[in-house]
Amino acid sequence: MKYEELISVLKTKWKGKEEHPLTRRDIAKKLGMTGQTLAKWEKSDKDLTPTQVVNILTKANQVAVSNAHLSAVRPIVEIFPITNHKRSAIGEYWDVFDGGKSASGYMQGLKDALQNAHGIYIFYDSRGDALYAGKARKLRIWQEMNNAFNRSRKDVQNVMLVKHPVDSDHFVPSHQSSLQPRSTNQYLYQLVSYFSAYQVDDAMIDDVESLLLRAFPNNLLNVRMERFTADRQVRKQKRETRLKLADSA
């Protein structure tokens, strides 16, 4: 195989995975070399030796691993205050914040970033303690965040509160009334004050969420304890083994 043939195949292979047309510089970066070296390759009429092919593959793999590390987890926003959550267009539904046309450019940009990313989000209470961690793998972070924001789970989101008759025409001191603190179910939007969001590589989203839930099992309001990918694979293999043994019995 000649250098030019290899470059041509790589261009065709990588072309479908890129949003923009690949330039010579893009190809060179993926192969871990300079544009000048690549230009010399394209002009060469020599055949590639096995050693050269191995060197090319090794450098390309090193570049791919480095790029994967850089893009694995990217913070979008951290410990952002929830001060202006608003009614959405869907009736009794709250958006985490107002990112509409009347909002500032910053808020609109934040909403756009969340609408275009998959990953992990975390809600915090007024002291900055994490309350809930969620993932957005199928939907975008903005959609998943708002779904969780409006979620009411009677088993875990209960707080002892007093229901005050604020619409009454007269105030009655507590010592003259029979009002008592009672367990009251709260929506997540009634409990949280801050949020963080991270863009995470699709292949890592499940495991990052599992890590968070297992690292803070007694702090978060999450009900389900997610499993790591490796654990799910082991369980799957065990099930398949049991089925094979049952079939052969």
PDB file of C-alpha atoms in Angstrom, residues 16-244:
ATOM      1  CA  GLY A  16     -18.817  10.535   7.640  1.00  0.00           C
ATOM      2  CA  LYS A  17     -18.002  11.085  11.316  1.00  0.00           C
ATOM      3  CA  GLU A  18     -17.225  14.794  11.047  1.00  0.00           C
ATOM      4  CA  GLU A  19     -19.650  17.730  10.935  1.00  0.00           C
ATOM      5  CA  HIS A  20     -17.380  19.705   8.601  1.00  0.00           C
ATOM      6  CA  PRO A  21     -15.227  18.679   5.603  1.00  0.00           C
ATOM      7  CA  LEU A  22     -11.854  17.295   6.690  1.00  0.00           C
ATOM      8  CA  THR A  23      -8.814  19.377   5.832  1.00  0.00           C
ATOM      9  CA  ARG A  24      -5.238  18.153   5.454  1.00  0.00           C
ATOM     10  CA  ARG A  25      -4.528  19.660   8.860  1.00  0.00           C
ATOM     11  CA  ASP A  26      -7.391  17.672  10.417  1.00  0.00           C
ATOM     12  CA  ILE A  27      -6.021  14.419   9.003  1.00  0.00           C
ATOM     13  CA  ALA A  28      -2.529  15.251  10.247  1.00  0.00           C
ATOM     14  CA  LYS A  29      -3.819  15.928  13.774  1.00  0.00           C
ATOM     15  CA  LYS A  30      -5.665  12.619  13.873  1.00  0.00           C
ATOM     16  CA  LEU A  31      -2.480  10.817  12.835  1.00  0.00           C
ATOM     17  CA  GLY A  32      -0.299  12.725  15.312  1.00  0.00           C
ATOM     18  CA  MET A  33       1.910  14.398  12.705  1.00  0.00           C
ATOM     19  CA  THR A  34       2.486  17.777  11.070  1.00  0.00           C
ATOM     20  CA  GLY A  35       0.813  18.980   7.898  1.00  0.00           C
ATOM     21  CA  GLN A  36       4.196  19.088   6.177  1.00  0.00           C
ATOM     22  CA  THR A  37       4.813  15.418   6.865  1.00  0.00           C
ATOM     23  CA  LEU A  38       1.387  14.529   5.527  1.00  0.00           C
ATOM     24  CA  ALA A  39       2.023  16.564   2.372  1.00  0.00           C
ATOM     25  CA  LYS A  40       5.241  14.610   1.765  1.00  0.00           C
ATOM     26  CA  TRP A  41       3.333  11.354   2.196  1.00  0.00           C
ATOM     27  CA  GLU A  42       0.772  12.349  -0.418  1.00  0.00           C
ATOM     28  CA  LYS A  43       3.541  13.035  -2.930  1.00  0.00           C
ATOM     29  CA  SER A  44       5.505   9.877  -2.195  1.00  0.00           C
ATOM     30  CA  ASP A  45       5.278   6.890  -4.528  1.00  0.00           C
ATOM     31  CA  LYS A  46       6.884   4.488  -2.048  1.00  0.00           C
ATOM     32  CA  ASP A  47       5.132   1.545  -0.406  1.00  0.00           C
ATOM     33  CA  LEU A  48       4.488   1.536   3.323  1.00  0.00           C
ATOM     34  CA  THR A  49       6.516  -0.966   5.326  1.00  0.00           C
ATOM     35  CA  PRO A  50       4.915  -3.021   8.154  1.00  0.00           C
ATOM     36  CA  THR A  51       6.900  -0.993  10.694  1.00  0.00           C
ATOM     37  CA  GLN A  52       5.598   2.281   9.274  1.00  0.00           C
ATOM     38  CA  VAL A  53       2.005   1.008   9.410  1.00  0.00           C
ATOM     39  CA  VAL A  54       2.468   0.021  13.074  1.00  0.00           C
ATOM     40  CA  ASN A  55       3.943   3.449  13.870  1.00  0.00           C
ATOM     41  CA  ILE A  56       1.020   5.194  12.182  1.00  0.00           C
ATOM     42  CA  LEU A  57      -1.515   3.109  14.099  1.00  0.00           C
ATOM     43  CA  THR A  58       0.302   3.690  17.395  1.00  0.00           C
ATOM     44  CA  LYS A  59       0.424   7.464  16.968  1.00  0.00           C
ATOM     45  CA  ALA A  60      -3.217   7.613  15.840  1.00  0.00           C
ATOM     46  CA  ASN A  61      -4.257   5.583  18.892  1.00  0.00           C
ATOM     47  CA  GLN A  62      -2.322   7.893  21.225  1.00  0.00           C
ATOM     48  CA  VAL A  63      -4.034  10.931  19.719  1.00  0.00           C
ATOM     49  CA  ALA A  64      -7.459   9.274  20.013  1.00  0.00           C
ATOM     50  CA  VAL A  65      -6.889   8.418  23.687  1.00  0.00           C
ATOM     51  CA  SER A  66      -5.704  11.969  24.417  1.00  0.00           C
ATOM     52  CA  ASN A  67      -8.764  13.461  22.686  1.00  0.00           C
ATOM     53  CA  ALA A  68     -11.048  11.072  24.587  1.00  0.00           C
ATOM     54  CA  HIS A  69      -9.587  12.259  27.896  1.00  0.00           C
ATOM     55  CA  LEU A  70     -10.129  15.902  26.949  1.00  0.00           C
ATOM     56  CA  SER A  71     -13.759  15.412  25.919  1.00  0.00           C
ATOM     57  CA  ALA A  72     -14.832  12.771  28.467  1.00  0.00           C
ATOM     58  CA  VAL A  73     -16.287  15.251  30.976  1.00  0.00           C
ATOM     59  CA  ARG A  74     -16.776  18.948  30.247  1.00  0.00           C
ATOM     60  CA  PRO A  75     -18.400  21.317  32.759  1.00  0.00           C
ATOM     61  CA  ILE A  76     -21.206  23.400  31.239  1.00  0.00           C
ATOM     62  CA  VAL A  77     -22.087  25.317  34.404  1.00  0.00           C
ATOM     63  CA  GLU A  78     -21.408  24.695  38.097  1.00  0.00           C
ATOM     64  CA  ILE A  79     -23.285  25.667  41.270  1.00  0.00           C
ATOM     65  CA  PHE A  80     -25.594  27.946  39.299  1.00  0.00           C
ATOM     66  CA  PRO A  81     -28.265  29.683  41.455  1.00  0.00           C
ATOM     67  CA  ILE A  82     -31.902  28.885  40.715  1.00  0.00           C
ATOM     68  CA  THR A  83     -33.495  32.244  41.348  1.00  0.00           C
ATOM     69  CA  ASN A  84     -35.979  32.731  38.535  1.00  0.00           C
ATOM     70  CA  HIS A  85     -37.590  29.415  37.710  1.00  0.00           C
ATOM     71  CA  LYS A  86     -40.732  30.069  35.681  1.00  0.00           C
ATOM     72  CA  ARG A  87     -43.912  28.490  34.521  1.00  0.00           C
ATOM     73  CA  SER A  88     -43.392  26.714  31.243  1.00  0.00           C
ATOM     74  CA  ALA A  89     -45.820  26.640  28.353  1.00  0.00           C
ATOM     75  CA  ILE A  90     -46.986  23.230  29.601  1.00  0.00           C
ATOM     76  CA  GLY A  91     -49.416  24.421  32.257  1.00  0.00           C
ATOM     77  CA  GLU A  92     -48.514  23.284  35.783  1.00  0.00           C
ATOM     78  CA  TYR A  93     -44.850  22.785  34.941  1.00  0.00           C
ATOM     79  CA  TRP A  94     -41.787  24.758  36.031  1.00  0.00           C
ATOM     80  CA  ASP A  95     -38.632  25.431  34.023  1.00  0.00           C
ATOM     81  CA  VAL A  96     -35.399  25.520  36.043  1.00  0.00           C
ATOM     82  CA  PHE A  97     -34.787  29.060  34.784  1.00  0.00           C
ATOM     83  CA  ASP A  98     -36.048  31.518  32.199  1.00  0.00           C
ATOM     84  CA  GLY A  99     -34.039  31.136  29.012  1.00  0.00           C
ATOM     85  CA  GLY A 100     -36.647  32.601  26.683  1.00  0.00           C
ATOM     86  CA  LYS A 101     -36.472  35.537  24.283  1.00  0.00           C
ATOM     87  CA  SER A 102     -36.944  38.069  27.088  1.00  0.00           C
ATOM     88  CA  ALA A 103     -34.031  36.637  29.096  1.00  0.00           C
ATOM     89  CA  SER A 104     -30.449  37.900  28.919  1.00  0.00           C
ATOM     90  CA  GLY A 105     -28.054  36.619  26.298  1.00  0.00           C
ATOM     91  CA  TYR A 106     -26.207  34.727  29.019  1.00  0.00           C
ATOM     92  CA  MET A 107     -29.322  32.840  30.127  1.00  0.00           C
ATOM     93  CA  GLN A 108     -30.338  32.072  26.550  1.00  0.00           C
ATOM     94  CA  GLY A 109     -26.835  30.786  25.869  1.00  0.00           C
ATOM     95  CA  LEU A 110     -26.929  28.575  28.966  1.00  0.00           C
ATOM     96  CA  LYS A 111     -30.262  27.109  27.899  1.00  0.00           C
ATOM     97  CA  ASP A 112     -28.921  26.453  24.383  1.00  0.00           C
ATOM     98  CA  ALA A 113     -25.876  24.686  25.824  1.00  0.00           C
ATOM     99  CA  LEU A 114     -28.090  22.440  27.980  1.00  0.00           C
ATOM    100  CA  GLN A 115     -30.414  21.760  25.046  1.00  0.00           C
ATOM    101  CA  ASN A 116     -27.506  20.532  22.933  1.00  0.00           C
ATOM    102  CA  ALA A 117     -25.721  18.294  25.406  1.00  0.00           C
ATOM    103  CA  HIS A 118     -25.978  14.846  26.941  1.00  0.00           C
ATOM    104  CA  GLY A 119     -24.473  14.199  30.334  1.00  0.00           C
ATOM    105  CA  ILE A 120     -24.994  14.575  34.079  1.00  0.00           C
ATOM    106  CA  TYR A 121     -26.760  17.200  36.192  1.00  0.00           C
ATOM    107  CA  ILE A 122     -26.848  17.733  39.950  1.00  0.00           C
ATOM    108  CA  PHE A 123     -29.300  19.714  42.091  1.00  0.00           C
ATOM    109  CA  TYR A 124     -28.251  21.253  45.439  1.00  0.00           C
ATOM    110  CA  ASP A 125     -30.094  22.676  48.431  1.00  0.00           C
ATOM    111  CA  SER A 126     -29.615  26.201  49.820  1.00  0.00           C
ATOM    112  CA  ARG A 127     -26.446  25.149  51.683  1.00  0.00           C
ATOM    113  CA  GLY A 128     -24.877  23.707  48.534  1.00  0.00           C
ATOM    114  CA  ASP A 129     -25.345  20.086  49.575  1.00  0.00           C
ATOM    115  CA  ALA A 130     -26.181  17.746  46.694  1.00  0.00           C
ATOM    116  CA  LEU A 131     -29.802  16.542  46.746  1.00  0.00           C
ATOM    117  CA  TYR A 132     -30.293  14.781  43.429  1.00  0.00           C
ATOM    118  CA  ALA A 133     -28.104  13.576  40.555  1.00  0.00           C
ATOM    119  CA  GLY A 134     -29.476  12.578  37.178  1.00  0.00           C
ATOM    120  CA  LYS A 135     -28.322  11.592  33.719  1.00  0.00           C
ATOM    121  CA  ALA A 136     -29.376  12.691  30.260  1.00  0.00           C
ATOM    122  CA  ARG A 137     -28.404  10.006  27.783  1.00  0.00           C
ATOM    123  CA  LYS A 138     -31.462   9.631  25.556  1.00  0.00           C
ATOM    124  CA  LEU A 139     -32.834  13.141  26.041  1.00  0.00           C
ATOM    125  CA  ARG A 140     -30.847  16.369  26.332  1.00  0.00           C
ATOM    126  CA  ILE A 141     -29.795  17.751  29.717  1.00  0.00           C
ATOM    127  CA  TRP A 142     -32.336  20.607  29.573  1.00  0.00           C
ATOM    128  CA  GLN A 143     -35.236  18.185  29.094  1.00  0.00           C
ATOM    129  CA  GLU A 144     -34.105  15.717  31.745  1.00  0.00           C
ATOM    130  CA  MET A 145     -33.357  18.463  34.263  1.00  0.00           C
ATOM    131  CA  ASN A 146     -36.823  19.952  33.942  1.00  0.00           C
ATOM    132  CA  ASN A 147     -38.459  16.535  34.170  1.00  0.00           C
ATOM    133  CA  ALA A 148     -36.649  15.897  37.461  1.00  0.00           C
ATOM    134  CA  PHE A 149     -37.285  19.475  38.639  1.00  0.00           C
ATOM    135  CA  ASN A 150     -41.035  18.784  38.503  1.00  0.00           C
ATOM    136  CA  ARG A 151     -40.878  15.308  39.978  1.00  0.00           C
ATOM    137  CA  SER A 152     -42.742  14.492  43.184  1.00  0.00           C
ATOM    138  CA  ARG A 153     -41.886  11.247  44.954  1.00  0.00           C
ATOM    139  CA  LYS A 154     -43.863  10.654  48.114  1.00  0.00           C
ATOM    140  CA  ASP A 155     -41.412   8.146  49.559  1.00  0.00           C
ATOM    141  CA  VAL A 156     -38.384  10.429  49.724  1.00  0.00           C
ATOM    142  CA  GLN A 157     -39.292  14.094  49.193  1.00  0.00           C
ATOM    143  CA  ASN A 158     -41.218  14.709  52.410  1.00  0.00           C
ATOM    144  CA  VAL A 159     -40.557  17.554  54.837  1.00  0.00           C
ATOM    145  CA  MET A 160     -42.187  18.393  58.188  1.00  0.00           C
ATOM    146  CA  LEU A 161     -44.074  21.655  57.529  1.00  0.00           C
ATOM    147  CA  VAL A 162     -46.958  23.658  58.929  1.00  0.00           C
ATOM    148  CA  LYS A 163     -49.756  24.598  56.554  1.00  0.00           C
ATOM    149  CA  HIS A 164     -50.645  28.207  57.356  1.00  0.00           C
ATOM    150  CA  PRO A 165     -54.041  29.712  56.370  1.00  0.00           C
ATOM    151  CA  VAL A 166     -52.414  32.667  54.607  1.00  0.00           C
ATOM    152  CA  ASP A 167     -55.611  33.460  52.674  1.00  0.00           C
ATOM    153  CA  SER A 168     -57.637  33.926  55.853  1.00  0.00           C
ATOM    154  CA  ASP A 169     -58.876  37.398  56.816  1.00  0.00           C
ATOM    155  CA  HIS A 170     -57.568  37.085  60.373  1.00  0.00           C
ATOM    156  CA  PHE A 171     -54.296  36.001  61.946  1.00  0.00           C
ATOM    157  CA  VAL A 172     -54.441  33.606  64.887  1.00  0.00           C
ATOM    158  CA  PRO A 173     -51.257  33.012  66.940  1.00  0.00           C
ATOM    159  CA  SER A 174     -50.001  29.447  66.948  1.00  0.00           C
ATOM    160  CA  HIS A 175     -50.615  29.063  70.678  1.00  0.00           C
ATOM    161  CA  GLN A 176     -54.325  29.665  69.984  1.00  0.00           C
ATOM    162  CA  SER A 177     -54.577  27.375  66.984  1.00  0.00           C
ATOM    163  CA  SER A 178     -54.208  23.663  66.498  1.00  0.00           C
ATOM    164  CA  LEU A 179     -51.767  23.870  63.609  1.00  0.00           C
ATOM    165  CA  GLN A 180     -49.125  21.149  63.794  1.00  0.00           C
ATOM    166  CA  PRO A 181     -46.068  20.232  61.692  1.00  0.00           C
ATOM    167  CA  ARG A 182     -47.012  17.451  59.302  1.00  0.00           C
ATOM    168  CA  SER A 183     -45.109  15.392  56.789  1.00  0.00           C
ATOM    169  CA  THR A 184     -45.587  17.269  53.501  1.00  0.00           C
ATOM    170  CA  ASN A 185     -44.613  16.054  50.063  1.00  0.00           C
ATOM    171  CA  GLN A 186     -42.465  18.517  48.125  1.00  0.00           C
ATOM    172  CA  TYR A 187     -41.580  18.780  44.457  1.00  0.00           C
ATOM    173  CA  LEU A 188     -37.895  19.005  43.689  1.00  0.00           C
ATOM    174  CA  TYR A 189     -38.330  22.642  42.587  1.00  0.00           C
ATOM    175  CA  GLN A 190     -39.425  23.429  46.142  1.00  0.00           C
ATOM    176  CA  LEU A 191     -36.238  21.981  47.614  1.00  0.00           C
ATOM    177  CA  VAL A 192     -33.351  22.999  45.363  1.00  0.00           C
ATOM    178  CA  SER A 193     -31.407  26.262  45.092  1.00  0.00           C
ATOM    179  CA  TYR A 194     -28.505  25.478  42.736  1.00  0.00           C
ATOM    180  CA  PHE A 195     -27.579  23.130  39.914  1.00  0.00           C
ATOM    181  CA  SER A 196     -24.538  21.967  37.978  1.00  0.00           C
ATOM    182  CA  ALA A 197     -24.428  20.363  34.532  1.00  0.00           C
ATOM    183  CA  TYR A 198     -21.671  18.437  32.767  1.00  0.00           C
ATOM    184  CA  GLN A 199     -21.380  17.260  29.195  1.00  0.00           C
ATOM    185  CA  VAL A 200     -20.214  13.636  29.343  1.00  0.00           C
ATOM    186  CA  ASP A 201     -19.181  11.238  26.612  1.00  0.00           C
ATOM    187  CA  ASP A 202     -22.206   9.063  25.791  1.00  0.00           C
ATOM    188  CA  ALA A 203     -20.361   5.834  26.623  1.00  0.00           C
ATOM    189  CA  MET A 204     -19.526   7.121  30.127  1.00  0.00           C
ATOM    190  CA  ILE A 205     -22.830   8.697  31.210  1.00  0.00           C
ATOM    191  CA  ASP A 206     -24.229   5.604  32.949  1.00  0.00           C
ATOM    192  CA  ASP A 207     -21.024   4.926  34.878  1.00  0.00           C
ATOM    193  CA  VAL A 208     -20.548   8.558  35.952  1.00  0.00           C
ATOM    194  CA  GLU A 209     -24.097   8.615  37.326  1.00  0.00           C
ATOM    195  CA  SER A 210     -23.508   5.295  39.089  1.00  0.00           C
ATOM    196  CA  LEU A 211     -20.319   6.667  40.648  1.00  0.00           C
ATOM    197  CA  LEU A 212     -22.135   9.728  42.029  1.00  0.00           C
ATOM    198  CA  LEU A 213     -24.988   7.680  43.472  1.00  0.00           C
ATOM    199  CA  ARG A 214     -22.617   5.218  45.105  1.00  0.00           C
ATOM    200  CA  ALA A 215     -20.314   7.938  46.420  1.00  0.00           C
ATOM    201  CA  PHE A 216     -23.195   9.704  48.232  1.00  0.00           C
ATOM    202  CA  PRO A 217     -25.760   6.946  48.900  1.00  0.00           C
ATOM    203  CA  ASN A 218     -27.144   8.553  52.057  1.00  0.00           C
ATOM    204  CA  ASN A 219     -27.215  12.148  50.838  1.00  0.00           C
ATOM    205  CA  LEU A 220     -29.068  12.043  47.535  1.00  0.00           C
ATOM    206  CA  LEU A 221     -32.813  11.701  47.035  1.00  0.00           C
ATOM    207  CA  ASN A 222     -32.330   9.219  44.189  1.00  0.00           C
ATOM    208  CA  VAL A 223     -34.297   6.049  44.791  1.00  0.00           C
ATOM    209  CA  ARG A 224     -32.659   3.709  42.317  1.00  0.00           C
ATOM    210  CA  MET A 225     -29.045   2.624  42.813  1.00  0.00           C
ATOM    211  CA  GLU A 226     -27.631   2.320  39.299  1.00  0.00           C
ATOM    212  CA  ARG A 227     -25.079  -0.373  38.426  1.00  0.00           C
ATOM    213  CA  PHE A 228     -21.755   0.070  36.674  1.00  0.00           C
ATOM    214  CA  THR A 229     -21.490  -1.137  33.075  1.00  0.00           C
ATOM    215  CA  ALA A 230     -18.989  -3.850  34.040  1.00  0.00           C
ATOM    216  CA  ASP A 231     -21.348  -5.115  36.762  1.00  0.00           C
ATOM    217  CA  ARG A 232     -24.266  -5.257  34.306  1.00  0.00           C
ATOM    218  CA  GLN A 233     -22.137  -7.236  31.867  1.00  0.00           C
ATOM    219  CA  VAL A 234     -21.129  -9.724  34.576  1.00  0.00           C
ATOM    220  CA  ARG A 235     -24.772 -10.191  35.593  1.00  0.00           C
ATOM    221  CA  LYS A 236     -25.742 -10.664  31.935  1.00  0.00           C
ATOM    222  CA  GLN A 237     -23.069 -13.324  31.462  1.00  0.00           C
ATOM    223  CA  LYS A 238     -24.240 -15.139  34.601  1.00  0.00           C
ATOM    224  CA  ARG A 239     -27.842 -15.133  33.335  1.00  0.00           C
ATOM    225  CA  GLU A 240     -26.751 -16.481  29.957  1.00  0.00           C
ATOM    226  CA  THR A 241     -24.706 -19.200  31.674  1.00  0.00           C
ATOM    227  CA  ARG A 242     -27.678 -20.234  33.837  1.00  0.00           C
ATOM    228  CA  LEU A 243     -29.928 -20.389  30.759  1.00  0.00           C
ATOM    229  CA  LYS A 244     -27.424 -22.571  28.904  1.00  0.00           C
TER     230      LYS A 244
END
